[in-house]
Amino acid sequence: MLKHFLFDLDGVIVDTARFHFLSWRKLVSAWGIDLTEEFNEKLKGVSRTECLHIILNAYHKKLSNEEFEQALHQKNEDFLYYVNQMTEADILEGVLDFLKFAKANGHKIALASSSKNAKIILEKIGLTHYFDAIIDGNQITNTKPDPEIFFTAAKAIGASPENCVVFEDAIAGVEAGKSAGMEVIGIGDASILTKADIVVKSFLELKS
Ligand code: BG6
Ligand code: MG
């Protein structure tokens, strides 16, 4: 049976996971918090609002509703500053060849990203036209590790979950894909993405 591909975006197609980290770190450093890369693993794949809840809970910090909204706004402004400088050159190694291979061989391709900025990023890097469906943070109610986004993306391309392969760099994303009954290929560190079916460092290792 032909497999179809569901792509996470940040940290899989482009290194925007780094930009999310730098933006959160800047925001919370003003509160005297030193955000580590290890802690940041908890924020990957998770919606902006949920990320802030995770940080506030972990550091026992309280914000008024207005401060909460302002913090989200500030974090996103800093993130978009990085995004606005992106070009096609920022596509991670091996991704473009993989997308071309998938298209040429009839595999459907969907984006399944928690980010509300996903469409802007795809436009900046010139990849929008490769995707048969784009599901982002504006279309889902439950953030990863809930499987909702992967079910929605599979449905949008007319694929059943068992015929979908998910590409993910986040612990929450790997869990979401597995909960959806899909094969999950982790992109990154095998000691972090322990629930993935296999883990590769980049798409270069997935040469067909
Ligand atoms: C995910 C990232 O893709 O999008 C998370 O992995 C991020 O780290 C989430 O919090 C939400 O992104 P945005 O762009 O809507 O703030
Ligand atoms: Mg990601």
mmCIF file with all atom_site columns, C-alpha atoms and ligand atoms in Angstrom:
data_model
loop_
_atom_site.group_PDB
_atom_site.id
_atom_site.type_symbol
_atom_site.label_atom_id
_atom_site.label_alt_id
_atom_site.label_comp_id
_atom_site.label_asym_id
_atom_site.label_entity_id
_atom_site.label_seq_id
_atom_site.pdbx_PDB_ins_code
_atom_site.Cartn_x
_atom_site.Cartn_y
_atom_site.Cartn_z
_atom_site.occupancy
_atom_site.B_iso_or_equiv
_atom_site.pdbx_formal_charge
_atom_site.auth_seq_id
_atom_site.auth_comp_id
_atom_site.auth_asym_id
_atom_site.auth_atom_id
_atom_site.pdbx_PDB_model_num
ATOM   1   C  CA . MET A 1 1   ? 0.000  0.000  0.000  1.00 0.00 ? 1   MET A CA 1
ATOM   2   C  CA . LEU A 1 2   ? 1.318  3.457  -0.955 1.00 0.00 ? 2   LEU A CA 1
ATOM   3   C  CA . LYS A 1 3   ? 2.272  5.486  2.115  1.00 0.00 ? 3   LYS A CA 1
ATOM   4   C  CA . HIS A 1 4   ? 1.413  9.146  2.565  1.00 0.00 ? 4   HIS A CA 1
ATOM   5   C  CA . PHE A 1 5   ? 3.501  11.657 4.456  1.00 0.00 ? 5   PHE A CA 1
ATOM   6   C  CA . LEU A 1 6   ? 2.498  14.003 7.293  1.00 0.00 ? 6   LEU A CA 1
ATOM   7   C  CA . PHE A 1 7   ? 5.139  16.605 8.028  1.00 0.00 ? 7   PHE A CA 1
ATOM   8   C  CA . ASP A 1 8   ? 5.647  18.599 11.162 1.00 0.00 ? 8   ASP A CA 1
ATOM   9   C  CA . LEU A 1 9   ? 7.218  21.963 10.250 1.00 0.00 ? 9   LEU A CA 1
ATOM   10  C  CA . ASP A 1 10  ? 9.325  23.560 13.000 1.00 0.00 ? 10  ASP A CA 1
ATOM   11  C  CA . GLY A 1 11  ? 12.480 21.490 13.457 1.00 0.00 ? 11  GLY A CA 1
ATOM   12  C  CA . VAL A 1 12  ? 11.625 19.111 10.603 1.00 0.00 ? 12  VAL A CA 1
ATOM   13  C  CA . ILE A 1 13  ? 11.435 21.222 7.435  1.00 0.00 ? 13  ILE A CA 1
ATOM   14  C  CA . VAL A 1 14  ? 13.206 24.292 8.804  1.00 0.00 ? 14  VAL A CA 1
ATOM   15  C  CA . ASP A 1 15  ? 15.191 25.056 11.939 1.00 0.00 ? 15  ASP A CA 1
ATOM   16  C  CA . THR A 1 16  ? 12.507 27.348 13.344 1.00 0.00 ? 16  THR A CA 1
ATOM   17  C  CA . ALA A 1 17  ? 12.492 25.228 16.530 1.00 0.00 ? 17  ALA A CA 1
ATOM   18  C  CA . ARG A 1 18  ? 15.664 27.183 17.327 1.00 0.00 ? 18  ARG A CA 1
ATOM   19  C  CA . PHE A 1 19  ? 13.841 30.493 16.765 1.00 0.00 ? 19  PHE A CA 1
ATOM   20  C  CA . HIS A 1 20  ? 11.029 29.410 19.099 1.00 0.00 ? 20  HIS A CA 1
ATOM   21  C  CA . PHE A 1 21  ? 13.622 28.551 21.751 1.00 0.00 ? 21  PHE A CA 1
ATOM   22  C  CA . LEU A 1 22  ? 15.486 31.869 21.391 1.00 0.00 ? 22  LEU A CA 1
ATOM   23  C  CA . SER A 1 23  ? 12.217 33.838 21.549 1.00 0.00 ? 23  SER A CA 1
ATOM   24  C  CA . TRP A 1 24  ? 10.973 32.055 24.702 1.00 0.00 ? 24  TRP A CA 1
ATOM   25  C  CA . ARG A 1 25  ? 14.395 32.356 26.301 1.00 0.00 ? 25  ARG A CA 1
ATOM   26  C  CA . LYS A 1 26  ? 14.481 36.097 25.698 1.00 0.00 ? 26  LYS A CA 1
ATOM   27  C  CA . LEU A 1 27  ? 10.973 36.567 27.097 1.00 0.00 ? 27  LEU A CA 1
ATOM   28  C  CA . VAL A 1 28  ? 11.550 34.640 30.316 1.00 0.00 ? 28  VAL A CA 1
ATOM   29  C  CA . SER A 1 29  ? 15.062 35.956 30.941 1.00 0.00 ? 29  SER A CA 1
ATOM   30  C  CA . ALA A 1 30  ? 13.347 39.250 31.843 1.00 0.00 ? 30  ALA A CA 1
ATOM   31  C  CA . TRP A 1 31  ? 11.671 37.286 34.681 1.00 0.00 ? 31  TRP A CA 1
ATOM   32  C  CA . GLY A 1 32  ? 15.035 35.926 35.890 1.00 0.00 ? 32  GLY A CA 1
ATOM   33  C  CA . ILE A 1 33  ? 14.430 32.492 34.336 1.00 0.00 ? 33  ILE A CA 1
ATOM   34  C  CA . ASP A 1 34  ? 17.224 30.721 32.470 1.00 0.00 ? 34  ASP A CA 1
ATOM   35  C  CA . LEU A 1 35  ? 15.464 28.505 29.932 1.00 0.00 ? 35  LEU A CA 1
ATOM   36  C  CA . THR A 1 36  ? 17.616 25.479 29.082 1.00 0.00 ? 36  THR A CA 1
ATOM   37  C  CA . GLU A 1 37  ? 17.634 23.431 25.881 1.00 0.00 ? 37  GLU A CA 1
ATOM   38  C  CA . GLU A 1 38  ? 16.621 20.435 27.982 1.00 0.00 ? 38  GLU A CA 1
ATOM   39  C  CA . PHE A 1 39  ? 13.515 22.232 29.294 1.00 0.00 ? 39  PHE A CA 1
ATOM   40  C  CA . ASN A 1 40  ? 12.790 23.435 25.764 1.00 0.00 ? 40  ASN A CA 1
ATOM   41  C  CA . GLU A 1 41  ? 12.115 19.836 24.673 1.00 0.00 ? 41  GLU A CA 1
ATOM   42  C  CA . LYS A 1 42  ? 8.816  20.135 26.608 1.00 0.00 ? 42  LYS A CA 1
ATOM   43  C  CA . LEU A 1 43  ? 7.812  23.143 24.485 1.00 0.00 ? 43  LEU A CA 1
ATOM   44  C  CA . LYS A 1 44  ? 8.421  21.558 21.087 1.00 0.00 ? 44  LYS A CA 1
ATOM   45  C  CA . GLY A 1 45  ? 5.277  20.667 19.173 1.00 0.00 ? 45  GLY A CA 1
ATOM   46  C  CA . VAL A 1 46  ? 3.027  22.357 21.717 1.00 0.00 ? 46  VAL A CA 1
ATOM   47  C  CA . SER A 1 47  ? 0.812  25.404 21.028 1.00 0.00 ? 47  SER A CA 1
ATOM   48  C  CA . ARG A 1 48  ? 2.036  28.867 21.979 1.00 0.00 ? 48  ARG A CA 1
ATOM   49  C  CA . THR A 1 49  ? -0.504 29.242 24.793 1.00 0.00 ? 49  THR A CA 1
ATOM   50  C  CA . GLU A 1 50  ? 0.286  25.806 26.217 1.00 0.00 ? 50  GLU A CA 1
ATOM   51  C  CA . CYS A 1 51  ? 4.023  26.566 26.096 1.00 0.00 ? 51  CYS A CA 1
ATOM   52  C  CA . LEU A 1 52  ? 3.481  29.614 28.287 1.00 0.00 ? 52  LEU A CA 1
ATOM   53  C  CA . HIS A 1 53  ? 1.375  27.595 30.737 1.00 0.00 ? 53  HIS A CA 1
ATOM   54  C  CA . ILE A 1 54  ? 4.152  24.977 30.921 1.00 0.00 ? 54  ILE A CA 1
ATOM   55  C  CA . ILE A 1 55  ? 6.772  27.634 31.658 1.00 0.00 ? 55  ILE A CA 1
ATOM   56  C  CA . LEU A 1 56  ? 4.658  29.464 34.256 1.00 0.00 ? 56  LEU A CA 1
ATOM   57  C  CA . ASN A 1 57  ? 3.783  26.213 36.056 1.00 0.00 ? 57  ASN A CA 1
ATOM   58  C  CA . ALA A 1 58  ? 7.376  24.986 36.082 1.00 0.00 ? 58  ALA A CA 1
ATOM   59  C  CA . TYR A 1 59  ? 8.708  28.257 37.501 1.00 0.00 ? 59  TYR A CA 1
ATOM   60  C  CA . HIS A 1 60  ? 5.727  29.060 39.762 1.00 0.00 ? 60  HIS A CA 1
ATOM   61  C  CA . LYS A 1 61  ? 5.222  32.378 38.020 1.00 0.00 ? 61  LYS A CA 1
ATOM   62  C  CA . LYS A 1 62  ? 1.839  34.086 37.900 1.00 0.00 ? 62  LYS A CA 1
ATOM   63  C  CA . LEU A 1 63  ? 0.649  36.577 35.271 1.00 0.00 ? 63  LEU A CA 1
ATOM   64  C  CA . SER A 1 64  ? -2.576 38.553 34.948 1.00 0.00 ? 64  SER A CA 1
ATOM   65  C  CA . ASN A 1 65  ? -4.666 37.820 31.857 1.00 0.00 ? 65  ASN A CA 1
ATOM   66  C  CA . GLU A 1 66  ? -3.371 40.994 30.286 1.00 0.00 ? 66  GLU A CA 1
ATOM   67  C  CA . GLU A 1 67  ? 0.268  40.134 31.050 1.00 0.00 ? 67  GLU A CA 1
ATOM   68  C  CA . PHE A 1 68  ? -0.301 36.627 29.700 1.00 0.00 ? 68  PHE A CA 1
ATOM   69  C  CA . GLU A 1 69  ? -1.612 37.966 26.373 1.00 0.00 ? 69  GLU A CA 1
ATOM   70  C  CA . GLN A 1 70  ? 1.196  40.520 26.202 1.00 0.00 ? 70  GLN A CA 1
ATOM   71  C  CA . ALA A 1 71  ? 3.798  37.791 26.794 1.00 0.00 ? 71  ALA A CA 1
ATOM   72  C  CA . LEU A 1 72  ? 2.336  35.689 23.954 1.00 0.00 ? 72  LEU A CA 1
ATOM   73  C  CA . HIS A 1 73  ? 2.366  38.715 21.689 1.00 0.00 ? 73  HIS A CA 1
ATOM   74  C  CA . GLN A 1 74  ? 5.962  39.616 22.542 1.00 0.00 ? 74  GLN A CA 1
ATOM   75  C  CA . LYS A 1 75  ? 7.191  36.047 22.034 1.00 0.00 ? 75  LYS A CA 1
ATOM   76  C  CA . ASN A 1 76  ? 5.516  35.896 18.644 1.00 0.00 ? 76  ASN A CA 1
ATOM   77  C  CA . GLU A 1 77  ? 6.894  39.272 17.575 1.00 0.00 ? 77  GLU A CA 1
ATOM   78  C  CA . ASP A 1 78  ? 10.419 38.055 18.342 1.00 0.00 ? 78  ASP A CA 1
ATOM   79  C  CA . PHE A 1 79  ? 9.773  34.775 16.539 1.00 0.00 ? 79  PHE A CA 1
ATOM   80  C  CA . LEU A 1 80  ? 8.468  36.581 13.445 1.00 0.00 ? 80  LEU A CA 1
ATOM   81  C  CA . TYR A 1 81  ? 11.563 38.782 13.391 1.00 0.00 ? 81  TYR A CA 1
ATOM   82  C  CA . TYR A 1 82  ? 13.587 35.623 12.689 1.00 0.00 ? 82  TYR A CA 1
ATOM   83  C  CA . VAL A 1 83  ? 10.999 34.205 10.293 1.00 0.00 ? 83  VAL A CA 1
ATOM   84  C  CA . ASN A 1 84  ? 11.004 37.365 8.181  1.00 0.00 ? 84  ASN A CA 1
ATOM   85  C  CA . GLN A 1 85  ? 14.659 36.804 7.377  1.00 0.00 ? 85  GLN A CA 1
ATOM   86  C  CA . MET A 1 86  ? 14.117 33.258 6.127  1.00 0.00 ? 86  MET A CA 1
ATOM   87  C  CA . THR A 1 87  ? 14.569 32.165 2.520  1.00 0.00 ? 87  THR A CA 1
ATOM   88  C  CA . GLU A 1 88  ? 14.644 28.914 0.561  1.00 0.00 ? 88  GLU A CA 1
ATOM   89  C  CA . ALA A 1 89  ? 18.209 28.502 1.793  1.00 0.00 ? 89  ALA A CA 1
ATOM   90  C  CA . ASP A 1 90  ? 16.803 27.719 5.249  1.00 0.00 ? 90  ASP A CA 1
ATOM   91  C  CA . ILE A 1 91  ? 15.147 24.459 4.174  1.00 0.00 ? 91  ILE A CA 1
ATOM   92  C  CA . LEU A 1 92  ? 16.860 21.685 6.132  1.00 0.00 ? 92  LEU A CA 1
ATOM   93  C  CA . GLU A 1 93  ? 19.141 19.320 4.245  1.00 0.00 ? 93  GLU A CA 1
ATOM   94  C  CA . GLY A 1 94  ? 17.512 16.547 2.280  1.00 0.00 ? 94  GLY A CA 1
ATOM   95  C  CA . VAL A 1 95  ? 13.949 17.892 2.693  1.00 0.00 ? 95  VAL A CA 1
ATOM   96  C  CA . LEU A 1 96  ? 13.511 19.339 -0.802 1.00 0.00 ? 96  LEU A CA 1
ATOM   97  C  CA . ASP A 1 97  ? 14.778 16.182 -2.531 1.00 0.00 ? 97  ASP A CA 1
ATOM   98  C  CA . PHE A 1 98  ? 12.470 14.081 -0.361 1.00 0.00 ? 98  PHE A CA 1
ATOM   99  C  CA . LEU A 1 99  ? 9.449  16.250 -1.226 1.00 0.00 ? 99  LEU A CA 1
ATOM   100 C  CA . LYS A 1 100 ? 10.305 16.037 -4.934 1.00 0.00 ? 100 LYS A CA 1
ATOM   101 C  CA . PHE A 1 101 ? 10.668 12.263 -4.694 1.00 0.00 ? 101 PHE A CA 1
ATOM   102 C  CA . ALA A 1 102 ? 7.325  11.955 -2.853 1.00 0.00 ? 102 ALA A CA 1
ATOM   103 C  CA . LYS A 1 103 ? 5.488  14.110 -5.389 1.00 0.00 ? 103 LYS A CA 1
ATOM   104 C  CA . ALA A 1 104 ? 6.989  12.305 -8.377 1.00 0.00 ? 104 ALA A CA 1
ATOM   105 C  CA . ASN A 1 105 ? 5.959  8.928  -6.952 1.00 0.00 ? 105 ASN A CA 1
ATOM   106 C  CA . GLY A 1 106 ? 2.346  9.745  -6.091 1.00 0.00 ? 106 GLY A CA 1
ATOM   107 C  CA . HIS A 1 107 ? 2.655  9.972  -2.313 1.00 0.00 ? 107 HIS A CA 1
ATOM   108 C  CA . LYS A 1 108 ? 0.317  12.565 -0.808 1.00 0.00 ? 108 LYS A CA 1
ATOM   109 C  CA . ILE A 1 109 ? 1.945  15.173 1.417  1.00 0.00 ? 109 ILE A CA 1
ATOM   110 C  CA . ALA A 1 110 ? 0.304  17.103 4.254  1.00 0.00 ? 110 ALA A CA 1
ATOM   111 C  CA . LEU A 1 111 ? 1.585  19.579 6.783  1.00 0.00 ? 111 LEU A CA 1
ATOM   112 C  CA . ALA A 1 112 ? 0.537  18.983 10.397 1.00 0.00 ? 112 ALA A CA 1
ATOM   113 C  CA . SER A 1 113 ? 2.026  21.810 12.431 1.00 0.00 ? 113 SER A CA 1
ATOM   114 C  CA . SER A 1 114 ? 0.863  23.288 15.749 1.00 0.00 ? 114 SER A CA 1
ATOM   115 C  CA . SER A 1 115 ? 2.138  26.661 14.599 1.00 0.00 ? 115 SER A CA 1
ATOM   116 C  CA . LYS A 1 116 ? -0.214 29.480 13.726 1.00 0.00 ? 116 LYS A CA 1
ATOM   117 C  CA . ASN A 1 117 ? 2.621  30.865 11.588 1.00 0.00 ? 117 ASN A CA 1
ATOM   118 C  CA . ALA A 1 118 ? 2.964  27.745 9.438  1.00 0.00 ? 118 ALA A CA 1
ATOM   119 C  CA . LYS A 1 119 ? 1.562  29.220 6.219  1.00 0.00 ? 119 LYS A CA 1
ATOM   120 C  CA . ILE A 1 120 ? 3.798  32.300 6.494  1.00 0.00 ? 120 ILE A CA 1
ATOM   121 C  CA . ILE A 1 121 ? 6.858  30.094 6.948  1.00 0.00 ? 121 ILE A CA 1
ATOM   122 C  CA . LEU A 1 122 ? 6.007  27.805 4.022  1.00 0.00 ? 122 LEU A CA 1
ATOM   123 C  CA . GLU A 1 123 ? 5.581  30.864 1.800  1.00 0.00 ? 123 GLU A CA 1
ATOM   124 C  CA . LYS A 1 124 ? 8.908  32.341 2.947  1.00 0.00 ? 124 LYS A CA 1
ATOM   125 C  CA . ILE A 1 125 ? 10.760 29.162 2.020  1.00 0.00 ? 125 ILE A CA 1
ATOM   126 C  CA . GLY A 1 126 ? 8.785  28.571 -1.189 1.00 0.00 ? 126 GLY A CA 1
ATOM   127 C  CA . LEU A 1 127 ? 7.385  25.127 -0.328 1.00 0.00 ? 127 LEU A CA 1
ATOM   128 C  CA . THR A 1 128 ? 3.622  25.780 -0.158 1.00 0.00 ? 128 THR A CA 1
ATOM   129 C  CA . HIS A 1 129 ? 2.898  24.140 -3.526 1.00 0.00 ? 129 HIS A CA 1
ATOM   130 C  CA . TYR A 1 130 ? 4.291  20.759 -2.447 1.00 0.00 ? 130 TYR A CA 1
ATOM   131 C  CA . PHE A 1 131 ? 1.501  20.231 0.091  1.00 0.00 ? 131 PHE A CA 1
ATOM   132 C  CA . ASP A 1 132 ? -1.828 18.594 -0.750 1.00 0.00 ? 132 ASP A CA 1
ATOM   133 C  CA . ALA A 1 133 ? -3.188 19.844 2.592  1.00 0.00 ? 133 ALA A CA 1
ATOM   134 C  CA . ILE A 1 134 ? -1.949 22.275 5.219  1.00 0.00 ? 134 ILE A CA 1
ATOM   135 C  CA . ILE A 1 135 ? -3.238 21.794 8.757  1.00 0.00 ? 135 ILE A CA 1
ATOM   136 C  CA . ASP A 1 136 ? -1.900 24.267 11.305 1.00 0.00 ? 136 ASP A CA 1
ATOM   137 C  CA . GLY A 1 137 ? -2.531 25.627 14.771 1.00 0.00 ? 137 GLY A CA 1
ATOM   138 C  CA . ASN A 1 138 ? -5.488 27.670 13.551 1.00 0.00 ? 138 ASN A CA 1
ATOM   139 C  CA . GLN A 1 139 ? -7.484 24.566 12.638 1.00 0.00 ? 139 GLN A CA 1
ATOM   140 C  CA . ILE A 1 140 ? -7.158 22.387 15.711 1.00 0.00 ? 140 ILE A CA 1
ATOM   141 C  CA . THR A 1 141 ? -8.598 22.435 19.212 1.00 0.00 ? 141 THR A CA 1
ATOM   142 C  CA . ASN A 1 142 ? -6.223 20.076 21.008 1.00 0.00 ? 142 ASN A CA 1
ATOM   143 C  CA . THR A 1 143 ? -2.476 20.552 20.744 1.00 0.00 ? 143 THR A CA 1
ATOM   144 C  CA . LYS A 1 144 ? 0.029  17.690 20.330 1.00 0.00 ? 144 LYS A CA 1
ATOM   145 C  CA . PRO A 1 145 ? 0.440  15.158 22.033 1.00 0.00 ? 145 PRO A CA 1
ATOM   146 C  CA . ASP A 1 146 ? -3.273 14.869 21.233 1.00 0.00 ? 146 ASP A CA 1
ATOM   147 C  CA . PRO A 1 147 ? -3.552 13.040 17.885 1.00 0.00 ? 147 PRO A CA 1
ATOM   148 C  CA . GLU A 1 148 ? -6.227 15.418 16.530 1.00 0.00 ? 148 GLU A CA 1
ATOM   149 C  CA . ILE A 1 149 ? -3.896 17.225 14.121 1.00 0.00 ? 149 ILE A CA 1
ATOM   150 C  CA . PHE A 1 150 ? -2.681 14.007 12.494 1.00 0.00 ? 150 PHE A CA 1
ATOM   151 C  CA . PHE A 1 151 ? -6.196 12.602 12.126 1.00 0.00 ? 151 PHE A CA 1
ATOM   152 C  CA . THR A 1 152 ? -7.269 15.910 10.570 1.00 0.00 ? 152 THR A CA 1
ATOM   153 C  CA . ALA A 1 153 ? -4.301 15.943 8.176  1.00 0.00 ? 153 ALA A CA 1
ATOM   154 C  CA . ALA A 1 154 ? -4.849 12.295 7.153  1.00 0.00 ? 154 ALA A CA 1
ATOM   155 C  CA . LYS A 1 155 ? -8.523 12.980 6.482  1.00 0.00 ? 155 LYS A CA 1
ATOM   156 C  CA . ALA A 1 156 ? -7.664 16.066 4.428  1.00 0.00 ? 156 ALA A CA 1
ATOM   157 C  CA . ILE A 1 157 ? -5.580 13.953 2.015  1.00 0.00 ? 157 ILE A CA 1
ATOM   158 C  CA . GLY A 1 158 ? -7.999 11.019 2.064  1.00 0.00 ? 158 GLY A CA 1
ATOM   159 C  CA . ALA A 1 159 ? -5.542 8.640  3.741  1.00 0.00 ? 159 ALA A CA 1
ATOM   160 C  CA . SER A 1 160 ? -6.202 6.136  6.506  1.00 0.00 ? 160 SER A CA 1
ATOM   161 C  CA . PRO A 1 161 ? -3.960 6.447  9.588  1.00 0.00 ? 161 PRO A CA 1
ATOM   162 C  CA . GLU A 1 162 ? -2.206 3.118  8.993  1.00 0.00 ? 162 GLU A CA 1
ATOM   163 C  CA . ASN A 1 163 ? -1.034 4.374  5.601  1.00 0.00 ? 163 ASN A CA 1
ATOM   164 C  CA . CYS A 1 164 ? 0.471  7.564  7.020  1.00 0.00 ? 164 CYS A CA 1
ATOM   165 C  CA . VAL A 1 165 ? 4.062  8.199  7.980  1.00 0.00 ? 165 VAL A CA 1
ATOM   166 C  CA . VAL A 1 166 ? 4.683  11.128 10.333 1.00 0.00 ? 166 VAL A CA 1
ATOM   167 C  CA . PHE A 1 167 ? 7.920  13.141 10.461 1.00 0.00 ? 167 PHE A CA 1
ATOM   168 C  CA . GLU A 1 168 ? 8.464  14.743 13.861 1.00 0.00 ? 168 GLU A CA 1
ATOM   169 C  CA . ASP A 1 169 ? 11.209 16.363 15.935 1.00 0.00 ? 169 ASP A CA 1
ATOM   170 C  CA . ALA A 1 170 ? 9.172  16.802 19.142 1.00 0.00 ? 170 ALA A CA 1
ATOM   171 C  CA . ILE A 1 171 ? 8.432  14.383 21.963 1.00 0.00 ? 171 ILE A CA 1
ATOM   172 C  CA . ALA A 1 172 ? 4.807  15.619 21.966 1.00 0.00 ? 172 ALA A CA 1
ATOM   173 C  CA . GLY A 1 173 ? 4.590  15.193 18.182 1.00 0.00 ? 173 GLY A CA 1
ATOM   174 C  CA . VAL A 1 174 ? 5.953  11.645 18.228 1.00 0.00 ? 174 VAL A CA 1
ATOM   175 C  CA . GLU A 1 175 ? 3.405  10.752 20.916 1.00 0.00 ? 175 GLU A CA 1
ATOM   176 C  CA . ALA A 1 176 ? 0.606  12.330 18.867 1.00 0.00 ? 176 ALA A CA 1
ATOM   177 C  CA . GLY A 1 177 ? 1.562  10.357 15.770 1.00 0.00 ? 177 GLY A CA 1
ATOM   178 C  CA . LYS A 1 178 ? 1.777  7.076  17.653 1.00 0.00 ? 178 LYS A CA 1
ATOM   179 C  CA . SER A 1 179 ? -1.585 7.766  19.351 1.00 0.00 ? 179 SER A CA 1
ATOM   180 C  CA . ALA A 1 180 ? -3.042 8.271  15.876 1.00 0.00 ? 180 ALA A CA 1
ATOM   181 C  CA . GLY A 1 181 ? -1.851 4.768  14.936 1.00 0.00 ? 181 GLY A CA 1
ATOM   182 C  CA . MET A 1 182 ? 0.725  6.020  12.442 1.00 0.00 ? 182 MET A CA 1
ATOM   183 C  CA . GLU A 1 183 ? 4.326  5.163  11.714 1.00 0.00 ? 183 GLU A CA 1
ATOM   184 C  CA . VAL A 1 184 ? 6.537  7.904  13.155 1.00 0.00 ? 184 VAL A CA 1
ATOM   185 C  CA . ILE A 1 185 ? 10.002 8.820  11.945 1.00 0.00 ? 185 ILE A CA 1
ATOM   186 C  CA . GLY A 1 186 ? 11.799 10.992 14.461 1.00 0.00 ? 186 GLY A CA 1
ATOM   187 C  CA . ILE A 1 187 ? 14.090 13.707 13.149 1.00 0.00 ? 187 ILE A CA 1
ATOM   188 C  CA . GLY A 1 188 ? 16.781 14.439 15.708 1.00 0.00 ? 188 GLY A CA 1
ATOM   189 C  CA . ASP A 1 189 ? 18.140 12.625 18.728 1.00 0.00 ? 189 ASP A CA 1
ATOM   190 C  CA . ALA A 1 190 ? 17.181 8.986  19.355 1.00 0.00 ? 190 ALA A CA 1
ATOM   191 C  CA . SER A 1 191 ? 17.811 9.372  23.093 1.00 0.00 ? 191 SER A CA 1
ATOM   192 C  CA . ILE A 1 192 ? 15.079 12.069 23.201 1.00 0.00 ? 192 ILE A CA 1
ATOM   193 C  CA . LEU A 1 193 ? 12.573 10.722 20.645 1.00 0.00 ? 193 LEU A CA 1
ATOM   194 C  CA . THR A 1 194 ? 12.388 7.315  22.295 1.00 0.00 ? 194 THR A CA 1
ATOM   195 C  CA . LYS A 1 195 ? 8.830  6.511  21.175 1.00 0.00 ? 195 LYS A CA 1
ATOM   196 C  CA . ALA A 1 196 ? 9.493  7.000  17.439 1.00 0.00 ? 196 ALA A CA 1
ATOM   197 C  CA . ASP A 1 197 ? 9.629  3.917  15.208 1.00 0.00 ? 197 ASP A CA 1
ATOM   198 C  CA . ILE A 1 198 ? 12.974 5.039  13.879 1.00 0.00 ? 198 ILE A CA 1
ATOM   199 C  CA . VAL A 1 199 ? 15.034 8.196  14.355 1.00 0.00 ? 199 VAL A CA 1
ATOM   200 C  CA . VAL A 1 200 ? 17.281 9.832  11.776 1.00 0.00 ? 200 VAL A CA 1
ATOM   201 C  CA . LYS A 1 201 ? 19.404 12.930 12.098 1.00 0.00 ? 201 LYS A CA 1
ATOM   202 C  CA . SER A 1 202 ? 18.153 14.420 8.838  1.00 0.00 ? 202 SER A CA 1
ATOM   203 C  CA . PHE A 1 203 ? 16.320 13.598 5.611  1.00 0.00 ? 203 PHE A CA 1
ATOM   204 C  CA . LEU A 1 204 ? 19.663 12.815 4.006  1.00 0.00 ? 204 LEU A CA 1
ATOM   205 C  CA . GLU A 1 205 ? 19.450 9.454  5.768  1.00 0.00 ? 205 GLU A CA 1
ATOM   206 C  CA . LEU A 1 206 ? 16.068 8.763  4.132  1.00 0.00 ? 206 LEU A CA 1
ATOM   207 C  CA . LYS A 1 207 ? 17.308 8.781  0.558  1.00 0.00 ? 207 LYS A CA 1
ATOM   208 C  CA . SER A 1 208 ? 14.958 6.555  -1.410 1.00 0.00 ? 208 SER A CA 1
HETATM 209 C  C1 . BG6 B 2 .   ? 5.141  24.135 16.907 1.00 0.00 ? 1   BG6 B C1 1
HETATM 210 C  C2 . BG6 B 2 .   ? 6.447  24.308 17.631 1.00 0.00 ? 1   BG6 B C2 1
HETATM 211 O  O1 . BG6 B 2 .   ? 5.380  23.759 15.590 1.00 0.00 ? 1   BG6 B O1 1
HETATM 212 O  O2 . BG6 B 2 .   ? 4.395  25.337 16.917 1.00 0.00 ? 1   BG6 B O2 1
HETATM 213 C  C3 . BG6 B 2 .   ? 6.202  24.807 19.034 1.00 0.00 ? 1   BG6 B C3 1
HETATM 214 O  O3 . BG6 B 2 .   ? 7.130  23.068 17.688 1.00 0.00 ? 1   BG6 B O3 1
HETATM 215 C  C4 . BG6 B 2 .   ? 5.391  26.093 18.969 1.00 0.00 ? 1   BG6 B C4 1
HETATM 216 O  O4 . BG6 B 2 .   ? 7.430  25.006 19.682 1.00 0.00 ? 1   BG6 B O4 1
HETATM 217 C  C5 . BG6 B 2 .   ? 4.095  25.840 18.212 1.00 0.00 ? 1   BG6 B C5 1
HETATM 218 O  O5 . BG6 B 2 .   ? 5.095  26.560 20.275 1.00 0.00 ? 1   BG6 B O5 1
HETATM 219 C  C6 . BG6 B 2 .   ? 3.227  27.073 18.085 1.00 0.00 ? 1   BG6 B C6 1
HETATM 220 O  O6 . BG6 B 2 .   ? 3.826  27.946 17.180 1.00 0.00 ? 1   BG6 B O6 1
HETATM 221 P  P1 . BG6 B 2 .   ? 3.361  29.444 16.905 1.00 0.00 ? 1   BG6 B P1 1
HETATM 222 O  O7 . BG6 B 2 .   ? 4.151  29.800 15.680 1.00 0.00 ? 1   BG6 B O7 1
HETATM 223 O  O8 . BG6 B 2 .   ? 1.897  29.431 16.660 1.00 0.00 ? 1   BG6 B O8 1
HETATM 224 O  O9 . BG6 B 2 .   ? 3.720  30.243 18.099 1.00 0.00 ? 1   BG6 B O9 1
HETATM 225 MG MG . MG  B 3 .   ? 8.545  20.412 15.403 1.00 0.00 ? 2   MG  B MG 1
#
